[in-house]
XYZ file of C-alpha atoms in Angstrom:
534
model
C -11.365 63.900 -38.234
C -10.056 62.171 -35.147
C -8.210 59.736 -37.303
C -6.388 62.419 -39.327
C -3.366 62.807 -37.050
C -2.748 59.044 -37.159
C -3.271 58.924 -40.911
C -0.863 61.784 -41.403
C 1.743 60.029 -39.240
C 1.390 56.826 -41.249
C 1.789 58.718 -44.508
C 4.871 60.464 -43.141
C 6.357 57.161 -42.086
C 5.761 55.682 -45.554
C 7.330 58.722 -47.151
C 10.412 58.436 -44.939
C 10.777 54.755 -45.786
C 10.555 55.498 -49.485
C 13.132 58.291 -49.215
C 15.546 56.096 -47.229
C 15.097 53.277 -49.660
C 15.849 55.566 -52.594
C 18.910 56.916 -50.864
C 20.129 53.372 -50.113
C 19.713 52.453 -53.751
C 21.343 55.662 -55.044
C 24.720 55.495 -56.771
C 27.494 55.823 -54.157
C 29.390 58.249 -56.291
C 26.329 60.556 -56.367
C 26.008 60.307 -52.607
C 29.682 61.265 -52.088
C 29.417 64.238 -54.391
C 26.126 65.316 -52.826
C 27.588 65.014 -49.350
C 30.763 66.806 -50.472
C 32.954 64.511 -48.431
C 34.700 61.199 -49.174
C 34.893 58.962 -46.059
C 37.771 56.480 -46.184
C 38.769 53.846 -43.666
C 42.568 53.712 -43.097
C 44.820 52.134 -40.466
C 46.281 54.023 -37.543
C 48.696 51.358 -36.302
C 50.661 50.384 -39.405
C 53.421 52.990 -39.924
C 54.281 54.426 -42.392
C 51.188 53.171 -44.303
C 48.765 54.485 -41.731
C 49.511 56.160 -38.395
C 48.750 59.068 -36.062
C 50.929 62.146 -36.015
C 51.759 64.268 -32.943
C 48.390 66.046 -33.284
C 46.395 62.828 -33.560
C 45.811 63.137 -37.279
C 45.839 60.112 -39.558
C 48.767 60.275 -41.952
C 50.816 57.923 -44.081
C 51.049 56.230 -47.484
C 47.400 55.154 -47.615
C 45.948 58.447 -46.323
C 47.782 60.124 -49.184
C 46.004 57.810 -51.623
C 42.653 58.705 -50.048
C 43.487 62.430 -50.332
C 44.301 62.021 -54.031
C 41.033 60.267 -54.701
C 39.145 63.003 -52.879
C 40.978 65.623 -54.995
C 39.981 63.792 -58.198
C 36.371 63.768 -57.042
C 36.484 67.396 -56.043
C 35.220 66.720 -52.548
C 36.566 66.943 -48.970
C 38.118 64.039 -47.134
C 37.250 62.423 -43.829
C 39.566 59.620 -42.559
C 38.305 56.974 -40.189
C 40.628 54.712 -38.248
C 39.971 50.984 -38.925
C 41.658 47.765 -37.931
C 42.256 44.442 -39.651
C 39.279 42.942 -37.792
C 36.667 45.661 -38.404
C 37.617 47.244 -41.756
C 35.210 45.158 -43.894
C 32.509 45.413 -41.256
C 32.727 49.228 -41.400
C 32.407 48.982 -45.168
C 29.398 46.704 -44.995
C 27.689 48.925 -42.453
C 28.130 51.963 -44.678
C 30.193 53.842 -42.095
C 32.864 54.436 -44.727
C 32.710 54.801 -48.542
C 35.788 52.717 -49.098
C 38.659 51.060 -47.254
C 42.364 51.631 -48.040
C 43.901 49.613 -45.217
C 46.572 47.082 -46.300
C 43.818 44.743 -47.495
C 45.256 41.771 -49.339
C 43.269 40.731 -52.431
C 41.963 37.163 -52.306
C 39.052 35.105 -53.755
C 37.591 34.758 -50.232
C 37.481 38.510 -49.611
C 35.959 39.118 -53.044
C 32.923 37.171 -51.877
C 32.110 39.823 -49.307
C 33.428 43.062 -50.844
C 34.296 44.713 -54.173
C 38.061 44.792 -54.513
C 39.220 47.285 -57.161
C 41.665 46.256 -59.888
C 44.525 46.867 -60.222
C 46.097 46.615 -56.800
C 47.933 49.647 -55.511
C 50.632 47.847 -53.431
C 51.670 44.368 -52.294
C 53.191 42.559 -49.403
C 54.796 39.226 -48.766
C 56.801 37.277 -46.252
C 60.418 38.268 -45.602
C 62.881 38.145 -42.719
C 64.673 40.906 -40.814
C 68.068 39.993 -39.380
C 71.216 41.574 -38.006
C 73.962 42.163 -40.595
C 75.968 39.167 -39.235
C 75.666 36.371 -40.179
C 74.813 37.672 -43.633
C 71.951 35.961 -45.466
C 72.013 35.615 -49.233
C 69.150 33.163 -49.812
C 66.263 31.580 -47.907
C 68.157 28.277 -47.813
C 70.658 29.922 -45.457
C 67.982 29.738 -42.775
C 67.416 25.997 -43.058
C 67.363 24.318 -39.664
C 67.935 27.632 -37.848
C 65.819 29.241 -35.150
C 63.612 31.921 -36.760
C 61.197 34.073 -34.802
C 57.594 34.228 -36.115
C 54.308 35.841 -35.039
C 51.330 33.689 -34.248
C 48.562 33.792 -36.822
C 50.618 34.801 -39.886
C 49.236 32.968 -42.935
C 52.702 32.252 -44.255
C 54.210 30.615 -41.153
C 53.443 27.007 -42.065
C 54.229 27.054 -45.792
C 57.489 28.981 -45.264
C 58.570 26.581 -42.500
C 57.764 23.546 -44.703
C 59.415 24.947 -47.826
C 62.676 26.020 -46.190
C 62.835 23.786 -43.145
C 62.762 26.716 -40.705
C 62.800 26.053 -36.958
C 60.082 28.571 -36.124
C 59.868 30.050 -32.650
C 56.198 31.256 -32.488
C 55.434 34.282 -30.340
C 52.014 35.706 -29.472
C 52.652 39.181 -30.880
C 55.079 41.260 -32.856
C 56.500 42.877 -29.713
C 57.636 39.561 -28.285
C 59.066 38.406 -31.608
C 60.939 41.685 -31.961
C 62.417 41.406 -28.456
C 63.443 37.771 -29.020
C 65.309 38.760 -32.171
C 67.003 41.642 -30.410
C 68.116 39.300 -27.600
C 69.645 36.781 -30.058
C 67.121 33.998 -29.468
C 66.576 33.803 -33.222
C 68.817 34.507 -36.235
C 65.959 36.291 -38.044
C 62.295 37.298 -37.678
C 59.758 36.076 -40.340
C 56.940 38.549 -40.858
C 55.130 40.749 -43.369
C 57.691 42.768 -45.345
C 55.738 46.030 -45.176
C 55.662 45.973 -41.367
C 59.437 46.181 -41.342
C 59.444 49.538 -43.108
C 58.652 51.412 -39.914
C 60.802 49.158 -37.798
C 63.974 49.726 -39.765
C 63.394 53.500 -39.618
C 63.889 53.291 -35.866
C 67.479 54.214 -34.901
C 67.599 51.250 -32.504
C 67.206 48.960 -35.516
C 69.543 50.800 -37.898
C 71.953 47.919 -38.144
C 69.261 45.384 -39.102
C 68.325 44.581 -42.675
C 65.931 42.555 -44.825
C 68.339 40.897 -47.241
C 66.009 38.184 -48.619
C 63.430 38.556 -51.423
C 59.796 38.594 -50.353
C 57.825 35.386 -50.809
C 54.132 34.619 -51.260
C 53.282 38.072 -52.602
C 49.717 39.277 -52.090
C 48.464 42.467 -53.861
C 46.603 45.141 -51.823
C 43.302 46.439 -53.136
C 40.977 49.380 -52.403
C 37.735 47.866 -51.099
C 34.142 49.031 -51.759
C 30.915 47.481 -50.601
C 29.791 44.338 -52.402
C 26.921 46.164 -54.182
C 29.400 48.591 -55.847
C 30.570 45.838 -58.212
C 30.654 47.425 -61.743
C 29.561 50.822 -60.426
C 30.784 54.245 -61.624
C 32.726 54.581 -58.354
C 34.591 51.341 -58.919
C 35.423 52.409 -62.518
C 36.670 55.760 -61.346
C 38.919 54.313 -58.707
C 40.167 51.620 -61.090
C 41.198 54.225 -63.662
C 42.857 56.293 -60.908
C 44.989 53.392 -59.685
C 45.936 52.492 -63.254
C 46.999 56.106 -63.805
C 49.033 56.015 -60.579
C 50.983 53.006 -61.907
C 51.536 54.587 -65.364
C 52.724 57.933 -63.941
C 54.861 56.358 -61.185
C 52.903 58.477 -58.702
C 52.744 55.523 -56.236
C 56.549 55.206 -56.405
C 56.863 58.891 -55.581
C 54.537 58.464 -52.524
C 56.611 55.461 -51.497
C 59.775 57.586 -51.576
C 58.051 60.398 -49.724
C 57.442 58.111 -46.760
C 60.869 56.521 -46.822
C 59.607 53.054 -47.716
C 62.059 50.587 -49.185
C 61.380 50.409 -52.990
C 58.769 47.789 -53.866
C 59.498 45.417 -56.718
C 55.752 45.106 -57.156
C 55.434 48.804 -58.022
C 58.345 48.623 -60.434
C 56.762 45.622 -62.205
C 53.322 47.178 -62.278
C 54.613 50.414 -63.761
C 56.361 48.398 -66.519
C 53.148 46.439 -67.146
C 50.824 49.418 -67.242
C 53.087 51.476 -69.512
C 53.766 48.579 -71.915
C 52.595 49.219 -75.448
C 51.519 46.855 -78.190
C 52.809 46.662 -81.765
C 50.289 49.265 -82.890
C 51.459 51.704 -80.225
C 48.450 51.358 -78.008
C 48.655 50.517 -74.330
C 48.530 46.852 -73.457
C 46.450 47.543 -70.347
C 43.508 49.425 -71.918
C 39.847 48.820 -71.233
C 38.136 46.160 -73.390
C 34.643 46.556 -74.789
C 33.212 44.543 -71.892
C 34.713 47.046 -69.404
C 37.328 44.672 -68.057
C 41.095 44.978 -68.230
C 42.955 42.579 -70.578
C 43.841 39.164 -69.086
C 47.545 40.107 -68.954
C 46.718 42.994 -66.606
C 44.436 41.224 -64.177
C 44.981 39.094 -61.077
C 45.326 35.478 -62.173
C 42.632 34.154 -59.826
C 40.020 36.440 -61.413
C 40.406 35.089 -64.931
C 37.829 32.842 -66.571
C 38.300 30.538 -69.492
C 36.540 32.990 -71.762
C 39.150 35.655 -70.945
C 42.174 33.683 -72.241
C 43.211 31.278 -74.933
C 45.598 28.407 -75.474
C 46.656 26.196 -72.636
C 45.373 28.749 -70.098
C 41.884 28.404 -71.570
C 42.010 24.628 -71.293
C 43.235 24.754 -67.654
C 40.570 27.234 -66.552
C 37.842 25.433 -68.515
C 38.811 22.232 -66.709
C 38.580 24.017 -63.374
C 35.172 25.533 -64.183
C 33.686 22.318 -65.526
C 35.137 19.802 -63.090
C 36.444 21.770 -60.122
C 39.991 20.424 -60.653
C 42.283 23.338 -59.856
C 45.187 22.385 -62.142
C 47.210 25.575 -61.709
C 50.213 23.931 -63.463
C 48.196 24.166 -66.679
C 46.795 27.728 -66.562
C 49.247 29.490 -64.229
C 52.630 30.167 -65.867
C 54.458 30.514 -62.550
C 53.200 27.228 -61.151
C 53.835 25.494 -64.478
C 57.416 26.681 -64.576
C 57.921 25.712 -60.914
C 56.611 22.234 -61.600
C 58.633 21.742 -64.782
C 61.762 22.959 -63.022
C 61.098 20.468 -60.251
C 60.625 17.685 -62.839
C 63.914 18.629 -64.507
C 65.810 18.572 -61.221
C 64.215 15.221 -60.317
C 65.331 13.762 -63.625
C 68.859 14.997 -62.980
C 68.813 13.465 -59.475
C 67.531 10.192 -60.894
C 70.290 9.925 -63.523
C 72.990 11.031 -61.112
C 71.850 8.610 -58.386
C 71.690 5.695 -60.820
C 75.240 6.472 -62.080
C 76.543 7.133 -58.581
C 75.046 3.906 -57.234
C 76.561 1.828 -59.980
C 79.969 3.443 -59.448
C 79.881 2.926 -55.688
C 78.640 -0.651 -56.115
C 81.143 -1.676 -58.768
C 84.127 -0.018 -57.081
C 83.157 -1.559 -53.713
C 82.861 -5.043 -55.189
C 86.229 -4.643 -57.038
C 87.871 -3.428 -53.859
C 86.495 -6.431 -51.891
C 87.889 -8.820 -54.457
C 91.241 -7.062 -54.794
C 92.909 -9.559 -52.514
C 94.373 -7.030 -50.093
C 94.257 -8.194 -46.483
C 91.253 -6.943 -44.494
C 89.784 -4.957 -47.419
C 87.012 -7.510 -48.127
C 85.986 -7.524 -44.458
C 85.967 -3.741 -44.328
C 83.882 -3.462 -47.540
C 81.385 -6.049 -46.337
C 80.959 -4.348 -42.963
C 80.613 -0.908 -44.600
C 78.048 -2.244 -47.060
C 76.044 -3.862 -44.311
C 76.109 -0.641 -42.260
C 75.157 1.403 -45.268
C 72.199 -0.830 -46.088
C 70.930 -0.721 -42.517
C 71.080 3.105 -42.255
C 67.843 4.680 -43.464
C 68.621 7.021 -46.402
C 66.646 9.878 -44.857
C 68.659 9.630 -41.675
C 71.810 9.581 -43.766
C 70.787 12.783 -45.541
C 69.973 14.535 -42.241
C 73.246 13.303 -40.709
C 75.387 14.657 -43.537
C 73.406 17.872 -44.087
C 72.762 18.973 -40.542
C 75.447 17.062 -38.686
C 78.644 16.862 -40.676
C 77.597 19.780 -42.873
C 77.038 21.991 -39.870
C 80.527 21.191 -38.454
C 82.187 21.896 -41.773
C 80.298 25.182 -42.328
C 80.907 26.437 -38.760
C 84.617 25.561 -38.689
C 85.715 26.070 -42.282
C 82.978 28.174 -43.809
C 82.478 25.616 -46.648
C 78.944 25.139 -47.944
C 77.652 22.296 -50.067
C 74.714 22.214 -52.501
C 71.782 20.217 -51.143
C 71.327 18.264 -54.388
C 74.930 17.100 -54.256
C 74.478 15.877 -50.676
C 71.351 13.945 -51.710
C 73.164 12.348 -54.653
C 76.116 11.283 -52.475
C 73.864 9.894 -49.682
C 71.463 7.991 -51.938
C 74.288 6.704 -54.136
C 76.116 5.472 -51.049
C 72.977 3.749 -49.645
C 72.055 2.078 -52.937
C 75.695 1.364 -53.852
C 76.021 -0.668 -50.646
C 73.128 -2.852 -51.754
C 74.704 -3.311 -55.146
C 78.036 -4.303 -53.548
C 76.244 -7.083 -51.644
C 74.468 -8.231 -54.826
C 77.703 -8.321 -56.813
C 79.557 -10.195 -54.113
C 76.786 -12.812 -53.989
C 77.027 -13.174 -57.780
C 80.822 -13.563 -57.462
C 80.296 -16.372 -54.965
C 78.076 -18.192 -57.437
C 80.549 -17.698 -60.266
C 83.380 -19.030 -58.115
C 81.435 -22.198 -57.482
C 80.903 -22.560 -61.222
C 84.481 -21.496 -62.103
C 86.910 -22.162 -59.221
C 89.563 -19.937 -60.732
C 87.172 -16.991 -61.219
C 88.431 -13.659 -59.913
C 86.493 -10.408 -60.213
C 88.213 -7.765 -62.311
C 87.184 -5.072 -64.782
C 86.810 -7.625 -67.573
C 84.747 -9.987 -65.412
C 82.580 -7.239 -64.029
C 79.915 -7.412 -66.831
C 79.484 -11.119 -66.097
C 78.855 -10.441 -62.402
C 76.440 -7.640 -63.291
C 74.570 -9.908 -65.623
C 74.120 -12.557 -62.946
C 72.978 -9.997 -60.310
C 70.969 -7.953 -62.845
C 67.585 -8.399 -61.132
C 68.864 -7.382 -57.708
C 70.841 -4.473 -59.116
C 67.891 -3.154 -61.149
C 65.610 -3.436 -58.060
C 68.052 -1.288 -56.077
C 68.293 1.294 -58.846
C 64.479 1.528 -59.165
C 64.298 2.090 -55.416
C 66.789 4.922 -55.558
C 64.786 6.540 -58.344
C 61.745 6.541 -56.013
C 63.862 7.788 -53.144
C 64.920 10.998 -54.873
C 61.764 12.655 -53.446
C 63.596 12.716 -50.113
C 65.613 15.654 -51.439
C 62.658 17.873 -50.542
C 63.469 17.556 -46.793
C 66.566 19.757 -47.293
C 64.714 22.137 -49.636
C 66.111 20.875 -52.939
C 63.501 22.241 -55.431
C 62.610 18.882 -57.013
C 59.104 17.534 -57.746
C 57.922 16.940 -54.160
C 59.241 20.384 -53.096
C 57.638 22.052 -56.108
C 54.300 20.333 -55.497
C 54.329 21.302 -51.822
C 55.133 24.923 -52.703
C 52.200 25.021 -55.130
C 49.842 23.529 -52.559
C 50.997 26.053 -49.920
C 50.076 28.955 -52.173
C 47.081 27.574 -54.129
C 45.400 25.319 -51.570
C 44.873 22.448 -54.005
C 46.458 19.433 -52.176
C 44.070 16.816 -53.589
C 44.929 17.767 -57.161
C 48.692 18.255 -56.771
C 49.227 15.108 -54.715
C 47.498 13.074 -57.416
C 49.552 14.797 -60.093
C 52.684 14.035 -58.110
C 51.720 10.389 -57.683
C 50.974 9.964 -61.421
C 54.167 11.763 -62.395
C 56.326 9.505 -60.216
C 54.470 6.446 -61.476
C 55.289 7.403 -65.022
C 58.897 8.166 -64.184
C 59.471 4.882 -62.342
C 57.641 2.945 -65.074
C 59.846 4.563 -67.701
C 63.012 3.622 -65.812
C 61.780 0.009 -65.422
C 61.040 -0.208 -69.125
C 64.482 1.151 -70.008
C 66.165 -1.546 -67.859
C 63.909 -4.254 -69.374
C 64.888 -3.038 -72.805
C 68.561 -3.168 -71.929
C 68.167 -6.696 -70.558
C 66.606 -7.844 -73.834
C 69.082 -6.047 -76.095
C 72.294 -7.251 -74.426
C 71.703 -10.925 -73.703
C 75.373 -11.653 -74.261
C 76.530 -9.107 -71.686
C 77.603 -11.778 -69.261
C 79.529 -13.788 -71.852
C 81.812 -11.050 -73.149
């Protein structure tokens, strides 16, 4: 009998453990309904998405979303303030049922939490600037001082893509003050953070005139074990309904937020109907949304067909992340870069031949001093690195012309002129050397339009070598943000994080392009053996 109290205590302890274990394994939706309260983590320092009012209550765009979910569940609502650093920790600890706190959806975060599809909002990188000077495109910021905040994931890729001279500050306050004091022409930061800033009367004259870049959807987060649960399904259906009914757009208007293109596009997607009249974004038998309605990084090869299936299967089987195969945006970006590179190649070849031929003809024109001037110019042009020449014209001469006369020049045109001048100078030297040989063979020889083919034939090898070099040099256009192959590959790497794949694709593509050009010139050499005799 003396052991009874201890035995009873042990039994009670076992019973408590069993009850706690059952509660931990219980469906979260059942727990919420049993409790009668939905606990949601939201931000308190990100107006107007999450902030404190004059009475210390959490209000904003995302608290409204939490309130609507609580209404649909028929329970009360308790909001808990979270930050970017502790929001997922609170979720994992069970302190909150879900998090609605400007959480960007990413493969890395999906490894530690359940992120509900579809996303309810999105953010990206943009720039706030005073109304003068006006900005019409991101290329207007090339080479200019732009304020940035330390730690932003888009700082490096945006600086590389658009050649921004970033002035990095420790926090948003310092970056904001630097912009106000005129130390930068614009401030690069998260577009949603500017919604509250521009509502401040002090910043009424500022604007965000540029389209957002590197868009990242925001997702409602649940604990990792809620993957496929009833709660996830309920929230997923609710967000889909918000997009279809434009309820999110109404909430956005209610808080005075600048209209989001993401919400407009999502409403169009989630209300789109198929030929039979049914919604495109309707649940499949496996419980997933159709591939067209899902985030691209969540798709598997089994979810899609055609070229997307091949690209994703290649990734799954080999680990090669060939986004230019299965991602339509990356594929279009790469093909556009390839098309621009082909145009640059053709234009530079033609421009180099024109500069070279006209230079040689001018040198042999017989006018006093012209030959010496042409030879000196050709020597100077050959000794000036083409990259330096591009920088000199674009940032040096171009800046003077823009600041004094307001004239702007397309970056591709500047590259064509600079590379054609550089290569044309080499061709001038090659043609003049050929003319010297011809004069030794024919004392009365004088270079003219009729004799030009003969000189080209004799200097063919040197001329072709120069033209092949200019084909390879077109990649320099990326330094002034011309969207050719190198620029396109760099942009894909910045967003997808697959440098080893894209750099190899870039190398192979350039190898094929240069090889094709060499074969074309070899073909021409074989087909016109009599060029120099006519």
